[in-house]
Coordinates of C-alpha atoms in Angstrom, one line a residue:
M29 CA -7.8 -9.7 0.9
E30 CA -4.1 -8.8 0.4
E31 CA -4.1 -8.2 -3.3
F32 CA -4.5 -4.4 -3.0
W33 CA -1.1 -4.1 -1.4
G34 CA 0.6 -5.1 -4.6
L35 CA -1.5 -2.5 -6.5
L36 CA 0.1 0.2 -4.3
H37 CA 3.5 -0.5 -5.8
D38 CA 5.8 2.5 -5.2
G39 CA 3.4 4.0 -2.7
G40 CA 4.9 5.7 0.3
I41 CA 3.3 5.4 3.7
E42 CA 2.8 9.0 4.8
S43 CA 0.9 8.5 8.1
I44 CA -0.6 5.8 10.3
A45 CA -3.3 6.4 12.9
G46 CA -5.4 4.2 15.1
K47 CA -4.7 1.5 17.7
I48 CA -3.8 -2.2 18.0
P49 CA -6.1 -4.0 18.4
G50 CA -8.6 -2.0 16.6
T51 CA -8.9 0.1 13.5
V52 CA -5.7 1.4 11.8
S53 CA -5.7 3.9 8.9
L54 CA -2.8 4.6 6.6
E55 CA -2.3 7.5 4.1
V56 CA -0.4 6.1 1.1
S57 CA 1.1 8.6 -1.3
I58 CA 1.1 7.2 -4.9
R59 CA 0.5 10.0 -7.3
Y60 CA 0.6 8.0 -10.6
L61 CA -2.2 5.7 -9.5
R62 CA -4.3 8.5 -7.9
Q63 CA -4.2 10.4 -11.1
Q64 CA -6.2 7.6 -12.7
F65 CA -9.2 8.7 -10.6
P66 CA -11.3 11.9 -10.9
G67 CA -10.4 15.0 -8.8
A68 CA -7.2 16.3 -7.3
G69 CA -5.1 14.3 -4.9
I70 CA -1.9 12.4 -4.4
G71 CA -2.9 9.1 -2.8
F72 CA -5.3 6.8 -0.9
K73 CA -6.5 6.1 2.6
V74 CA -6.4 2.5 3.6
V75 CA -8.5 1.5 6.6
L76 CA -7.8 -1.9 8.3
S77 CA -10.6 -3.1 10.5
E78 CA -10.0 -5.4 13.5
C79 CA -6.2 -5.0 13.0
D80 CA -4.3 -6.9 15.6
Q81 CA -0.8 -6.7 14.2
F82 CA 1.1 -3.9 12.4
V83 CA 4.8 -4.3 12.5
Y84 CA 7.5 -2.9 10.2
Q85 CA 11.0 -4.3 10.1
E86 CA 13.9 -3.0 8.1
Y87 CA 16.4 -5.5 7.0
D88 CA 18.9 -6.4 9.8
S89 CA 17.0 -4.2 12.3
S90 CA 14.6 -4.8 15.2
P91 CA 10.8 -4.8 14.5
V92 CA 9.0 -1.5 15.0
E93 CA 5.4 -1.2 16.2
D94 CA 5.2 2.5 17.0
F95 CA 3.3 4.2 14.2
D96 CA 5.2 7.5 14.2
E97 CA 8.5 5.6 14.2
I98 CA 7.4 3.5 11.2
V99 CA 6.3 6.6 9.3
G100 CA 9.7 8.2 10.1
L101 CA 11.4 5.2 8.4
E102 CA 9.5 6.2 5.2
P103 CA 8.5 2.7 4.0
E104 CA 7.8 2.4 0.3
I105 CA 5.6 -0.5 -0.8
V106 CA 7.0 -2.8 -3.4
G107 CA 4.6 -5.7 -3.4
V108 CA 2.9 -8.4 -1.3
E109 CA 3.8 -12.0 -0.6
K110 CA 0.9 -14.2 -1.8
G111 CA -0.8 -16.5 0.6
T112 CA 0.8 -15.4 3.9
Y113 CA -0.8 -14.7 7.2
P114 CA -0.2 -12.3 8.7
V115 CA 0.1 -10.4 5.4
V116 CA 3.7 -9.6 4.4
V117 CA 4.0 -6.4 2.5
N118 CA 7.5 -6.1 1.0
C119 CA 8.9 -2.6 1.1
V120 CA 12.1 -1.1 -0.4
M121 CA 14.1 -1.4 2.9
G122 CA 12.2 -4.1 4.8
S123 CA 8.7 -5.6 5.3
L124 CA 5.5 -4.9 7.0
K125 CA 3.6 -7.6 8.8
V126 CA -0.1 -6.9 9.1
S127 CA -3.1 -8.9 10.4
Y128 CA -6.6 -7.6 10.0
R129 CA -10.2 -8.8 9.3
A130 CA -11.3 -6.3 6.6
V131 CA -10.0 -3.4 4.5
S132 CA -11.6 -0.4 3.0
I133 CA -9.9 1.9 0.5
Y134 CA -10.7 5.5 -0.2
L135 CA -9.3 8.3 -2.4
D136 CA -7.5 10.9 -0.3
S137 CA -10.6 13.1 -1.1
G138 CA -12.7 10.6 0.9
D139 CA -14.5 8.8 -2.0
P140 CA -14.5 5.0 -1.6
V141 CA -12.6 2.8 -4.1
S142 CA -13.3 -0.9 -4.7
L143 CA -10.6 -3.4 -5.3
D144 CA -11.8 -3.8 -8.9
E145 CA -11.6 -0.1 -9.5
L146 CA -8.1 0.0 -8.0
A147 CA -7.0 -3.0 -10.1
A148 CA -8.4 -1.4 -13.3
A149 CA -6.7 1.9 -12.7
S150 CA -3.4 0.1 -12.1
K151 CA -3.7 -1.9 -15.3
T152 CA -4.6 1.2 -17.3
Y153 CA -1.5 3.0 -15.9
W154 CA 0.9 0.1 -16.4
D155 CA -0.4 -0.8 -19.9
A156 CA 0.1 2.9 -21.0
W157 CA 3.6 2.9 -19.4
A158 CA 4.5 -0.3 -21.3
A159 CA 3.2 1.1 -24.5
S160 CA 5.4 4.2 -24.1
I161 CA 8.6 2.2 -24.1
P162 CA 10.3 2.0 -27.5
Q163 CA 10.3 -1.6 -28.7
R164 CA 13.7 -3.2 -29.4
R165 CA 14.3 -4.7 -32.8

């Protein structure tokens, strides 16, 4: 259930809405990955159902639970720690701890995206990126 966070590598959390406990939705800006899907857009909407924890903590700082304050810190997703619960999403300047029952992912245009589609788009992008780097001899 946490694998999709790693696919959002370099994505910036632009907005967070909802309530704890309850449903929490995030807007994640990640243009290079969004461009792998049809239509115009710059990111994805991630909806966390039955979310009972959403806390961001920058290194050497106190944990932050206020959604607006978290957005103001401009967290950028780097990856996810495997096998942790709550889920630990590593960011450039800290980490996000999230606990939820289910996740739904949508293009910012509103169309749903499966985990398989997101993984395939990420692989396509990174394979093309790797192929564009000159090989050393």
